[in-house]
Tab-separated table of N, CA and C and ligand atoms in Angstrom:
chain	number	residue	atom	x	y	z
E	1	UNK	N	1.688	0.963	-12.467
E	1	UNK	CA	1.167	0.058	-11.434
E	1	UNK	C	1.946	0.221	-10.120
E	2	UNK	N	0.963	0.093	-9.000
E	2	UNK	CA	1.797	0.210	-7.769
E	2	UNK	C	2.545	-0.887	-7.417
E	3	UNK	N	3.842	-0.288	-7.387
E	3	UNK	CA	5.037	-1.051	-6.522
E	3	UNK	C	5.117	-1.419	-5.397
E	4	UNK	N	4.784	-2.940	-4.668
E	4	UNK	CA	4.354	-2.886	-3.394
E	4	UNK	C	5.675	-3.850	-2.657
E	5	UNK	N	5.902	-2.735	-1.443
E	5	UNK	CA	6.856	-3.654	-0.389
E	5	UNK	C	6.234	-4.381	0.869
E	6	UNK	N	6.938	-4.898	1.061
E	6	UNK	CA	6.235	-5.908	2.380
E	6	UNK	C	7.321	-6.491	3.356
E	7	UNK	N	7.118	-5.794	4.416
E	7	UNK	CA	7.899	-6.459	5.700
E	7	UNK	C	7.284	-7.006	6.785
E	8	UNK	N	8.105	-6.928	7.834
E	8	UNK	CA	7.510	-7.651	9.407
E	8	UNK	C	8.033	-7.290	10.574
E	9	UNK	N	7.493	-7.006	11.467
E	9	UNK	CA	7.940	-6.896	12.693
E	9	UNK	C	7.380	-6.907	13.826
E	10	UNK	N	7.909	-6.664	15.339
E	10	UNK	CA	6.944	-6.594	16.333
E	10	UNK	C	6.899	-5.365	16.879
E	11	UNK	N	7.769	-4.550	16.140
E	11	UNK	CA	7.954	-3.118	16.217
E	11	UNK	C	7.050	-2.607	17.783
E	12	UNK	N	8.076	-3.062	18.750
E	12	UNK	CA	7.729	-2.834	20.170
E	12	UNK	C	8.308	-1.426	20.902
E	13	UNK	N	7.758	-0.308	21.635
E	13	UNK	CA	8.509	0.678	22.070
E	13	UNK	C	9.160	1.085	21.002
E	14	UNK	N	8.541	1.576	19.687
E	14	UNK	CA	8.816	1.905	18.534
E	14	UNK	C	9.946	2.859	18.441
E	15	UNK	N	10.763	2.743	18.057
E	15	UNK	CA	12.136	3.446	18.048
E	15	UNK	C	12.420	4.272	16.726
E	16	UNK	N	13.488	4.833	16.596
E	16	UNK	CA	13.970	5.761	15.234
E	16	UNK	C	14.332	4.544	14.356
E	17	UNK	N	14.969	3.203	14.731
E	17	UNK	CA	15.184	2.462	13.780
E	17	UNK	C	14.462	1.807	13.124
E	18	UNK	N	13.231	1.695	14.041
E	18	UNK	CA	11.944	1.330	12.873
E	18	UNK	C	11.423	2.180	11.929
E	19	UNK	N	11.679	3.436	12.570
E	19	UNK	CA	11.296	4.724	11.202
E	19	UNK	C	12.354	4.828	10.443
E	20	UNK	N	13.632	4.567	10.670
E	20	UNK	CA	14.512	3.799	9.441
E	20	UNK	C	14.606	3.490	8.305
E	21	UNK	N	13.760	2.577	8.945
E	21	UNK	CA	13.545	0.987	8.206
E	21	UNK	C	12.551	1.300	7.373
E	22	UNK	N	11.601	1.627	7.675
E	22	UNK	CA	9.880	2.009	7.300
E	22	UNK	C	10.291	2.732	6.186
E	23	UNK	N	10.605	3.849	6.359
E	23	UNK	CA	10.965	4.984	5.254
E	23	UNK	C	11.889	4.711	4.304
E	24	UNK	N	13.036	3.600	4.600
E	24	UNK	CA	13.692	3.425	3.209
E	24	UNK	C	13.343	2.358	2.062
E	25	UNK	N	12.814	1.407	3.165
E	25	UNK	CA	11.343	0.506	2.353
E	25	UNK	C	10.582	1.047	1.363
E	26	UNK	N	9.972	2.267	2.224
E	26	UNK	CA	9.245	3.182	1.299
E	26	UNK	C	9.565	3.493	0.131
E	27	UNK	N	10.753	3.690	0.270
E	27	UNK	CA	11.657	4.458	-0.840
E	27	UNK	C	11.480	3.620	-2.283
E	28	UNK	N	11.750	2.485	-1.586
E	28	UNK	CA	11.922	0.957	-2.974
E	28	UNK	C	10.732	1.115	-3.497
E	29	UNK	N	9.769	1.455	-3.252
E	29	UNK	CA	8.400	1.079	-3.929
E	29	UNK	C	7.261	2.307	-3.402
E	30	UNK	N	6.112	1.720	-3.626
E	30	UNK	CA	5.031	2.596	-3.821
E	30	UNK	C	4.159	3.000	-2.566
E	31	UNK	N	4.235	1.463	-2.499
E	31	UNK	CA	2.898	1.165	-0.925
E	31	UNK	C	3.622	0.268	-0.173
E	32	UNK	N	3.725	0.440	1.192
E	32	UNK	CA	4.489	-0.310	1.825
E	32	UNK	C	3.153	-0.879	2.772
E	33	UNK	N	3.576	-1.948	3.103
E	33	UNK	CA	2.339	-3.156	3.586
E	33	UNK	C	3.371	-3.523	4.461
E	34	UNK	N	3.078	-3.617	6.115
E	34	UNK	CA	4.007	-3.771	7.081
E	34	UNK	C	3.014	-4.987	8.121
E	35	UNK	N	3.707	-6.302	8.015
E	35	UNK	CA	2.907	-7.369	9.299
E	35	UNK	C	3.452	-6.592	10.637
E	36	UNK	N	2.581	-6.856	11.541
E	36	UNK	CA	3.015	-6.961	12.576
E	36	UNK	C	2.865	-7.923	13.730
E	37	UNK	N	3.749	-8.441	14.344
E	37	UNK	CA	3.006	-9.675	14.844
E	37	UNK	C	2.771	-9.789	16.525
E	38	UNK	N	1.557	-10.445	16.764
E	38	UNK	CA	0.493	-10.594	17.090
E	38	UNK	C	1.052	-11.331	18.514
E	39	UNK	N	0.448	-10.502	19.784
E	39	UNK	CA	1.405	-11.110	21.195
E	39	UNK	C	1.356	-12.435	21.145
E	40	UNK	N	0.351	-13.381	20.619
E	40	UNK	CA	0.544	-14.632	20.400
E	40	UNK	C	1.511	-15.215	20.014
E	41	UNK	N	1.682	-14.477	18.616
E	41	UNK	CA	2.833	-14.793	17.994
E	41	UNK	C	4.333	-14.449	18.833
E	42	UNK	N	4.280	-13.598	19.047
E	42	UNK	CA	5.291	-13.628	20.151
E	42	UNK	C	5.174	-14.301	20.934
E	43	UNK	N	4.610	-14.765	21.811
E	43	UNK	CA	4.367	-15.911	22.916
E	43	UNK	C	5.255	-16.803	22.318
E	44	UNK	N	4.545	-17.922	20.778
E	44	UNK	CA	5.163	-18.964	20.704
E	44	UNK	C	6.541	-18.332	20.029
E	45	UNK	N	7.121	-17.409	20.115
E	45	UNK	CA	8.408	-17.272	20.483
E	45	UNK	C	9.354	-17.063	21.609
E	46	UNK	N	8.679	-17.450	22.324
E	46	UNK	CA	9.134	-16.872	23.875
E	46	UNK	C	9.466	-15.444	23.755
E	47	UNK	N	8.578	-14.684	23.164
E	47	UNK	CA	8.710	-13.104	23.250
E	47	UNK	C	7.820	-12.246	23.955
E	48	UNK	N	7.833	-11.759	24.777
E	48	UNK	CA	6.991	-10.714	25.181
E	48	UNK	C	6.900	-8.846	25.136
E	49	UNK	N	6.149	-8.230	24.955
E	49	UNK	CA	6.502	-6.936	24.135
E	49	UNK	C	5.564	-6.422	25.956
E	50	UNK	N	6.071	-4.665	25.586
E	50	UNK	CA	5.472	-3.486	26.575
E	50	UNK	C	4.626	-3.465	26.388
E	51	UNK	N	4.415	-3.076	24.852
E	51	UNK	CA	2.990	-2.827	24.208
E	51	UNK	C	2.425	-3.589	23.497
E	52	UNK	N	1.068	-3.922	23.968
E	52	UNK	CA	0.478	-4.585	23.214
E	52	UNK	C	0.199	-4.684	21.830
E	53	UNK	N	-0.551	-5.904	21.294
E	53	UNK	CA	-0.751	-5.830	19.701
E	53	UNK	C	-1.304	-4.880	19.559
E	54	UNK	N	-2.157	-4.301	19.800
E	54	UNK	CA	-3.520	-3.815	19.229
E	54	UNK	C	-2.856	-2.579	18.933
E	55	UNK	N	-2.436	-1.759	19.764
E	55	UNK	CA	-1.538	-0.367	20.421
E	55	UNK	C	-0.397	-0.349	19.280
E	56	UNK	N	0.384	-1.547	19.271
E	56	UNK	CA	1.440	-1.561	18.588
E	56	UNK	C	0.943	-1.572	16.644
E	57	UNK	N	-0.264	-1.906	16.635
E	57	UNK	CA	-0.374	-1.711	15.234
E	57	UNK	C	-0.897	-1.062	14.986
E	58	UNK	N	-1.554	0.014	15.937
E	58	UNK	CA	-2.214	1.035	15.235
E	58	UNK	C	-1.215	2.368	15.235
E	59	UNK	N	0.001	1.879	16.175
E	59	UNK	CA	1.517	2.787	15.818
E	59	UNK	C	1.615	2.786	14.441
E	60	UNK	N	2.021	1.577	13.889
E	60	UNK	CA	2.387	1.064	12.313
E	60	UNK	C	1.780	2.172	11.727
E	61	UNK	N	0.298	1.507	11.929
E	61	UNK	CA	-0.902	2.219	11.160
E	61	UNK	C	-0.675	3.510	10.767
E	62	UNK	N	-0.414	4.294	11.759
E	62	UNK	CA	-0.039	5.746	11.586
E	62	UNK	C	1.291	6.134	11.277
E	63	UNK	N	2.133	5.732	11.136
E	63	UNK	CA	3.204	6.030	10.552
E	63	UNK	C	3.391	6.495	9.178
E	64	UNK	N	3.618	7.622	8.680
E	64	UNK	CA	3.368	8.179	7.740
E	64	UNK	C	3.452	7.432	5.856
E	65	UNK	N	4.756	6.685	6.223
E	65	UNK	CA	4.926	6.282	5.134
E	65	UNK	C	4.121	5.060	5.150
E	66	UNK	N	3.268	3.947	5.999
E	66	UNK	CA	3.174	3.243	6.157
E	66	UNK	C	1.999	3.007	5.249
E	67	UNK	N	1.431	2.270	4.412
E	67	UNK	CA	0.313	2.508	3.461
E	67	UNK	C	-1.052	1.371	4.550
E	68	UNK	N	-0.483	-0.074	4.791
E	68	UNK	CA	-1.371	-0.583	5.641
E	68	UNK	C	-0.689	-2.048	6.429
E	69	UNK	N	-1.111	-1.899	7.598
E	69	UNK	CA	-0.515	-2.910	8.936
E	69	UNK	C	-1.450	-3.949	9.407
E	70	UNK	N	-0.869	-5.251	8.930
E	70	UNK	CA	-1.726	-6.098	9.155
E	70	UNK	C	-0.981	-6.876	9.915
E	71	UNK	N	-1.853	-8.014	10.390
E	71	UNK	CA	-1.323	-9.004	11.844
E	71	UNK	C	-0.774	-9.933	11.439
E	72	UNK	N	0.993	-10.316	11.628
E	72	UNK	CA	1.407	-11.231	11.432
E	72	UNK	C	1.045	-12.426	12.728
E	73	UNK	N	0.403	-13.390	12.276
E	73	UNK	CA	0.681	-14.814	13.195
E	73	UNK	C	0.819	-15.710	13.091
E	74	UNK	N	1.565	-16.034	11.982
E	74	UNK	CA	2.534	-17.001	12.060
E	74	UNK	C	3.581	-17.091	10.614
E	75	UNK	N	4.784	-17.836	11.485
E	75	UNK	CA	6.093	-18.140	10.051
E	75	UNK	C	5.298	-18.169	8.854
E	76	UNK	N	4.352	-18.819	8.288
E	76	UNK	CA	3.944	-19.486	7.348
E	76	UNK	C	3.429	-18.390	6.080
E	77	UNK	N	3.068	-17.446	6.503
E	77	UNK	CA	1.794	-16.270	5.852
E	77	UNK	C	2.642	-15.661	4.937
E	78	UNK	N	3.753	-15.641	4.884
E	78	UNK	CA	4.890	-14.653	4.186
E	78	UNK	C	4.005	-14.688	2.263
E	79	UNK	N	4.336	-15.861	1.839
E	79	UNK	CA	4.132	-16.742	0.633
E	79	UNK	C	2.552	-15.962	0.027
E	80	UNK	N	1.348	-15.990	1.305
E	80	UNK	CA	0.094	-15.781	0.935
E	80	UNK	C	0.141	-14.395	1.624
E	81	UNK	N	0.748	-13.454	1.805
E	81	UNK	CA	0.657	-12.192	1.569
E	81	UNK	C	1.457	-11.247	0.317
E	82	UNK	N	2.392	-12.641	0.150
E	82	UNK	CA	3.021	-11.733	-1.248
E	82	UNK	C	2.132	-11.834	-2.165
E	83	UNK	N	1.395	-13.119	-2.484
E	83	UNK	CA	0.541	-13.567	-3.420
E	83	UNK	C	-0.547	-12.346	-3.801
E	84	UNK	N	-1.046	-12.488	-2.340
E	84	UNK	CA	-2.724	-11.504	-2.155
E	84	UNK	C	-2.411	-10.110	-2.015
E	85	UNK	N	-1.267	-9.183	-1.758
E	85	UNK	CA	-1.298	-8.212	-2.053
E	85	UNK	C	0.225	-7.630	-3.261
E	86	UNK	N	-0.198	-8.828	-4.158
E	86	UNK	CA	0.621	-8.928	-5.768
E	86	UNK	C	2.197	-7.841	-5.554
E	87	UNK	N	2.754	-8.395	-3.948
E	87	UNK	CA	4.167	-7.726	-3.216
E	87	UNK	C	5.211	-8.071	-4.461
E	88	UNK	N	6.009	-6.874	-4.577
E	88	UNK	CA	6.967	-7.150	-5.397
E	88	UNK	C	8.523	-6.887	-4.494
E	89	UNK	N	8.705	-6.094	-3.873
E	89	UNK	CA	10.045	-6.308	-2.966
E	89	UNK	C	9.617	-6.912	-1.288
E	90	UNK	N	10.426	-7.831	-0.484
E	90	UNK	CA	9.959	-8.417	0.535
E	90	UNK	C	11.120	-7.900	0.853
E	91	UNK	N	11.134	-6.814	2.359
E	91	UNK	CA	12.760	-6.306	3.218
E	91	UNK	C	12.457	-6.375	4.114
E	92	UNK	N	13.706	-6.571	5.206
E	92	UNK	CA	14.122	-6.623	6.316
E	92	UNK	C	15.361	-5.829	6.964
E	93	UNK	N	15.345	-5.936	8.324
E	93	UNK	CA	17.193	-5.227	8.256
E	93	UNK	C	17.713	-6.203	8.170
E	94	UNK	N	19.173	-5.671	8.234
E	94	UNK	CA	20.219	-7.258	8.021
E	94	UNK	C	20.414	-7.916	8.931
E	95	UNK	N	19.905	-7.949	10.348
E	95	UNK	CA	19.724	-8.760	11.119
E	95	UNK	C	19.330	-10.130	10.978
E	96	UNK	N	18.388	-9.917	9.717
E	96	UNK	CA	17.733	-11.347	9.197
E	96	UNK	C	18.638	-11.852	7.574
E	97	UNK	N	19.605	-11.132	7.668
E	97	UNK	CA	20.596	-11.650	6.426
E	97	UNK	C	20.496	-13.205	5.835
E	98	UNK	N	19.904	-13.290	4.860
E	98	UNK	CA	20.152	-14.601	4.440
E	98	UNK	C	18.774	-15.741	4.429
E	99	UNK	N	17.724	-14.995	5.657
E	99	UNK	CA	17.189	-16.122	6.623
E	99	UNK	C	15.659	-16.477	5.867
E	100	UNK	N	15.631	-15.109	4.703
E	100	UNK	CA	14.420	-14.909	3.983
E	100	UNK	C	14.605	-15.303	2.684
E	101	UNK	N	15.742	-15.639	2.116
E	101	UNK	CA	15.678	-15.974	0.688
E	101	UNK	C	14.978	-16.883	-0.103
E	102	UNK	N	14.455	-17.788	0.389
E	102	UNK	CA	13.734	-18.632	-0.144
E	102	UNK	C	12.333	-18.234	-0.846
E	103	UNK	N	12.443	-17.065	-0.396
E	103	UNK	CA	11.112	-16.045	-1.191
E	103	UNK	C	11.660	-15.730	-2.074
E	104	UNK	N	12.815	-15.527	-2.928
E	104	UNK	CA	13.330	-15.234	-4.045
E	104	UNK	C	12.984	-15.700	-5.178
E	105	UNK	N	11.914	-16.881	-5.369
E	105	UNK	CA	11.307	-17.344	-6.501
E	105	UNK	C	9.652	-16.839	-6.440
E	106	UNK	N	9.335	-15.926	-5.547
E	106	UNK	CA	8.054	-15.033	-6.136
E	106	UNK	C	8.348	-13.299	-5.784
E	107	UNK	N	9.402	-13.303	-5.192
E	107	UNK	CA	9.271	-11.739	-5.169
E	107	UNK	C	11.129	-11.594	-4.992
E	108	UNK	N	11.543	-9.890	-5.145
E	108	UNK	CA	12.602	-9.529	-4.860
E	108	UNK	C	12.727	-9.527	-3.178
E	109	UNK	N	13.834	-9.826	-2.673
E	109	UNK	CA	14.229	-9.629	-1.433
E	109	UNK	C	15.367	-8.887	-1.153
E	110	UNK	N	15.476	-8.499	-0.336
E	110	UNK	CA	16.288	-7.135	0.392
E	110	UNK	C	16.740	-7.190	2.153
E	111	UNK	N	17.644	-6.918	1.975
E	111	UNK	CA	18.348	-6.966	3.825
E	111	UNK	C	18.770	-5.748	3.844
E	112	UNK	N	18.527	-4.730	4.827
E	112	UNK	CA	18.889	-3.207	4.582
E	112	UNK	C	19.550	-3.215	6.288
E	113	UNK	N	20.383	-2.145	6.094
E	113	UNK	CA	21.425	-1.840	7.240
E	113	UNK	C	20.442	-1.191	8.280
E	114	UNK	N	20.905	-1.868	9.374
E	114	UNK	CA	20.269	-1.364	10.677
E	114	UNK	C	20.670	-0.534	11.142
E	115	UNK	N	19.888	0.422	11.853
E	115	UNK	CA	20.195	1.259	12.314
E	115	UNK	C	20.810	1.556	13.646
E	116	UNK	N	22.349	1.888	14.181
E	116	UNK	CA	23.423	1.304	15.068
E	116	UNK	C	22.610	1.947	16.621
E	117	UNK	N	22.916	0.995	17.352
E	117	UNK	CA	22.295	1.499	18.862
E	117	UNK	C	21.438	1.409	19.230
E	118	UNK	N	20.094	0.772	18.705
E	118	UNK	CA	18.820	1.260	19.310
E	118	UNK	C	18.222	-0.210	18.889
E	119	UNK	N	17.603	-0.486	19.902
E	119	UNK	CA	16.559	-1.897	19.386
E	119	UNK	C	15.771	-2.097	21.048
E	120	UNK	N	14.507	-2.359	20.306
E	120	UNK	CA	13.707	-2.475	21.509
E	120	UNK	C	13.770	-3.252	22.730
E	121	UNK	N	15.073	-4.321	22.129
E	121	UNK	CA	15.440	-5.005	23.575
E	121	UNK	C	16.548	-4.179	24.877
E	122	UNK	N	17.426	-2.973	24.132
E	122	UNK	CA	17.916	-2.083	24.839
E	122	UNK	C	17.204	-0.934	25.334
E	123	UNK	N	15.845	-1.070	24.744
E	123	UNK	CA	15.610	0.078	25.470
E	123	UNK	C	14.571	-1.086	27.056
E	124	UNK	N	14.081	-2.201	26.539
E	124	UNK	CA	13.195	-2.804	27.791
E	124	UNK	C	14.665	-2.888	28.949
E	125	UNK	N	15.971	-3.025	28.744
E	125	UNK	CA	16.668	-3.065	29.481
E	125	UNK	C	17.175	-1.896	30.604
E	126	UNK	N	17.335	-0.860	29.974
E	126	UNK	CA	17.123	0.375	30.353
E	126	UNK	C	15.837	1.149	31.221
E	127	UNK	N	14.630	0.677	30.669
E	127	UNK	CA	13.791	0.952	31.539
E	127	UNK	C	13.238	-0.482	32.957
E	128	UNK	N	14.078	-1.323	32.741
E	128	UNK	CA	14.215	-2.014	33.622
E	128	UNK	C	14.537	-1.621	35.048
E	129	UNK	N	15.624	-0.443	35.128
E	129	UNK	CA	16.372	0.339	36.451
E	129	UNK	C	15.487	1.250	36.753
E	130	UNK	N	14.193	0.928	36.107
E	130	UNK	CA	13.034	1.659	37.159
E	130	UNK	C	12.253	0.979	37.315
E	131	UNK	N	12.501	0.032	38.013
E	131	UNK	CA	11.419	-0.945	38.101
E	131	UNK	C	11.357	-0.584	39.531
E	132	UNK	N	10.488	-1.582	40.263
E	132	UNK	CA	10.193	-0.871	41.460
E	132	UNK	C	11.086	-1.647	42.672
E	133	UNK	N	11.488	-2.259	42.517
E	133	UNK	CA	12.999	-2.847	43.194
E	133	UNK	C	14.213	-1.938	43.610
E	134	UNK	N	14.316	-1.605	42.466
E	134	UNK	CA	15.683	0.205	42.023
E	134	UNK	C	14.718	1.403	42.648
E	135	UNK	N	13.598	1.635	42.418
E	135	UNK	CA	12.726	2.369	42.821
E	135	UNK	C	13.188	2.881	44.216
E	136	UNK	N	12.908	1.835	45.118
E	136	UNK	CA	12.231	1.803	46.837
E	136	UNK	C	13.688	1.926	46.686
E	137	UNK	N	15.473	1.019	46.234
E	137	UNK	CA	16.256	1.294	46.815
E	137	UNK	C	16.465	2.648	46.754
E	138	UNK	N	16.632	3.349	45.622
E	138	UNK	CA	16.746	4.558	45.767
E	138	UNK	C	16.181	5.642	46.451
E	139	UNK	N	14.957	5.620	46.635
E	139	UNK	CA	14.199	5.949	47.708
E	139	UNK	C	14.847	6.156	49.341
E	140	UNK	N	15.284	4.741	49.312
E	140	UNK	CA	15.873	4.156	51.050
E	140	UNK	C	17.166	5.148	50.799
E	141	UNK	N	17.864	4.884	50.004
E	141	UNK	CA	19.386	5.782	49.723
E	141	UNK	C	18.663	7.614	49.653
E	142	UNK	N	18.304	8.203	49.354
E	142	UNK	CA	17.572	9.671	49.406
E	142	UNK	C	17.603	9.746	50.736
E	143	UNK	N	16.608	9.048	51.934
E	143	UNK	CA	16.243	8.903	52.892
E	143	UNK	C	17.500	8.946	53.543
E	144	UNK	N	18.508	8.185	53.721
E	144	UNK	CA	19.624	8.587	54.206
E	144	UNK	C	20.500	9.791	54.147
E	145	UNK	N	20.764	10.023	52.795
E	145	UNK	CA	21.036	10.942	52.205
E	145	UNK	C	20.761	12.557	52.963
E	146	UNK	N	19.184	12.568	52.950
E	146	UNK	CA	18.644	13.490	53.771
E	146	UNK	C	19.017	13.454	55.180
E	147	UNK	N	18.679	12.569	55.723
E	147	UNK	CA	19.388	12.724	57.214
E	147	UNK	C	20.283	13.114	57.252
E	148	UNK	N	21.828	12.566	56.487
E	148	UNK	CA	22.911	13.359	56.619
E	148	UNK	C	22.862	14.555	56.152
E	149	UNK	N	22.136	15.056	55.453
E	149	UNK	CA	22.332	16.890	55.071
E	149	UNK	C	21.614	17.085	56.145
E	150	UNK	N	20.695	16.630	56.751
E	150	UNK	CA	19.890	17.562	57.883
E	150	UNK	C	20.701	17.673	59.053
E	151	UNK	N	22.101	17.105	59.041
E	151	UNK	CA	22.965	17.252	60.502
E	151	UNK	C	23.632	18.374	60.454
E	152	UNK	N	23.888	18.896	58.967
E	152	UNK	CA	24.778	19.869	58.473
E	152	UNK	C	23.970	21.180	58.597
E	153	UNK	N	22.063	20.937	58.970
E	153	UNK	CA	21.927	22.325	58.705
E	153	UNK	C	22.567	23.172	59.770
F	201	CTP	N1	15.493	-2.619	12.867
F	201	CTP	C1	16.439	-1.760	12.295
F	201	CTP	N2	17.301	-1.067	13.105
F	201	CTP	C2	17.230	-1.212	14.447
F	201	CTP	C3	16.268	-2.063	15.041
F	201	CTP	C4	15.411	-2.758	14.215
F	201	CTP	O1	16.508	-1.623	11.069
F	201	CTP	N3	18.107	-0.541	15.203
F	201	CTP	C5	14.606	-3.378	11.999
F	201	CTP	C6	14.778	-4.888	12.150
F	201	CTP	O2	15.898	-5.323	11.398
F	201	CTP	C7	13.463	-5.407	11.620
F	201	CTP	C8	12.472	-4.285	11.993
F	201	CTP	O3	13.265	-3.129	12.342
F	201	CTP	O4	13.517	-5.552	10.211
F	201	CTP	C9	11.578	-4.651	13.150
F	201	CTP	O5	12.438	-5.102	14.163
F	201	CTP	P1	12.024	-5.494	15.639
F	201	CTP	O6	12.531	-6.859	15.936
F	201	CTP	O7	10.595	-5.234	15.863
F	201	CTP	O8	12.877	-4.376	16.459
F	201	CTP	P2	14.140	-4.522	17.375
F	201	CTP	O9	14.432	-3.191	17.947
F	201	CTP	O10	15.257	-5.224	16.643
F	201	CTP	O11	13.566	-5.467	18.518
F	201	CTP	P3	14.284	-6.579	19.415
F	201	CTP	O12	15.366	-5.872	20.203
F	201	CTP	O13	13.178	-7.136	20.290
F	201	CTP	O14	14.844	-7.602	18.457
């Protein structure tokens, strides 16, 4: 019988640590069943993502190990997706250490090591210094720049 895992995320500007994550999930079991949640759902977290839901789950979708990506929207669904797709390990990284156990009386749970450096809030930070603010200054700084080499020709 298939061994089924089940996680969550908003897996935004999809990084190596979500393919990580994805693939060692995989590992535990058979079919991996991945939520993803839903800009709404982010909203009532005060979260906002680059990429949209739709975009962002049909990333999931295709991810090799990924068996099927459905829409998380809201805290509550955890319970009636282990139920309805008869989930036997529920993982996370250890970021969420501790915060999921209460699922431990219908399925196994798991906190797996994250992967060091990379998370989608460092990379929205990073592409922040091209925003178009940094843009035009740099621009204005070139522009100078040039003038002074053009005295030297
Ligand atoms: N994850 C991981 N290693 C990372 C980043 C994320 O294992 N370097 C895991 C998280 O622990 C989570 C899953 O990937 O189980 C989805 O995480 P998500 O919150 O979508 O990604 P982050 O990069 O952590 O995003 P943010 O910075 O917005 O929290």
């Amino acid at each position: 019988m298939n061994k089924v895992v089940l996680t969550y995320g908003t897996f935004d500007l999809f990084h190596i640590g979500h393919l990580n994550l994805l693939q060692r999930l995989k590992d535990l079991g058979d079919y991996l069943l991945v939520g993803v949640s839903t800009d709404e759902f982010n909203a009532s977290k005060g979260k906002q993502t680059v990429v949209r839901f739709e975009d962002r789950l049909r990333i999931v979708q295709n991810i090799k190990c990924v068996d099927l990506a459905i829409p998380e929207t809201h805290w509550e669904q955890k319970r009636g997706d282990i139920e309805k797709h008869d989930v036997s390990i529920f993982g996370m990284g250890n970021d969420w250490s501790g915060k999921f156990d209460a699922l431990r009386d219908c399925c196994e749970v798991v906190y797996l090591p994250r992967t060091d450096d990379v998370s989608s809030t460092s990379m929205k930070k990073l592409l922040s210094v091209l925003d178009k603010t940094h843009i035009d200054e740099l621009k204005q700084a070139l522009g100078i720049l040039s003038t002074i080499i053009d005295r030297f020709d």
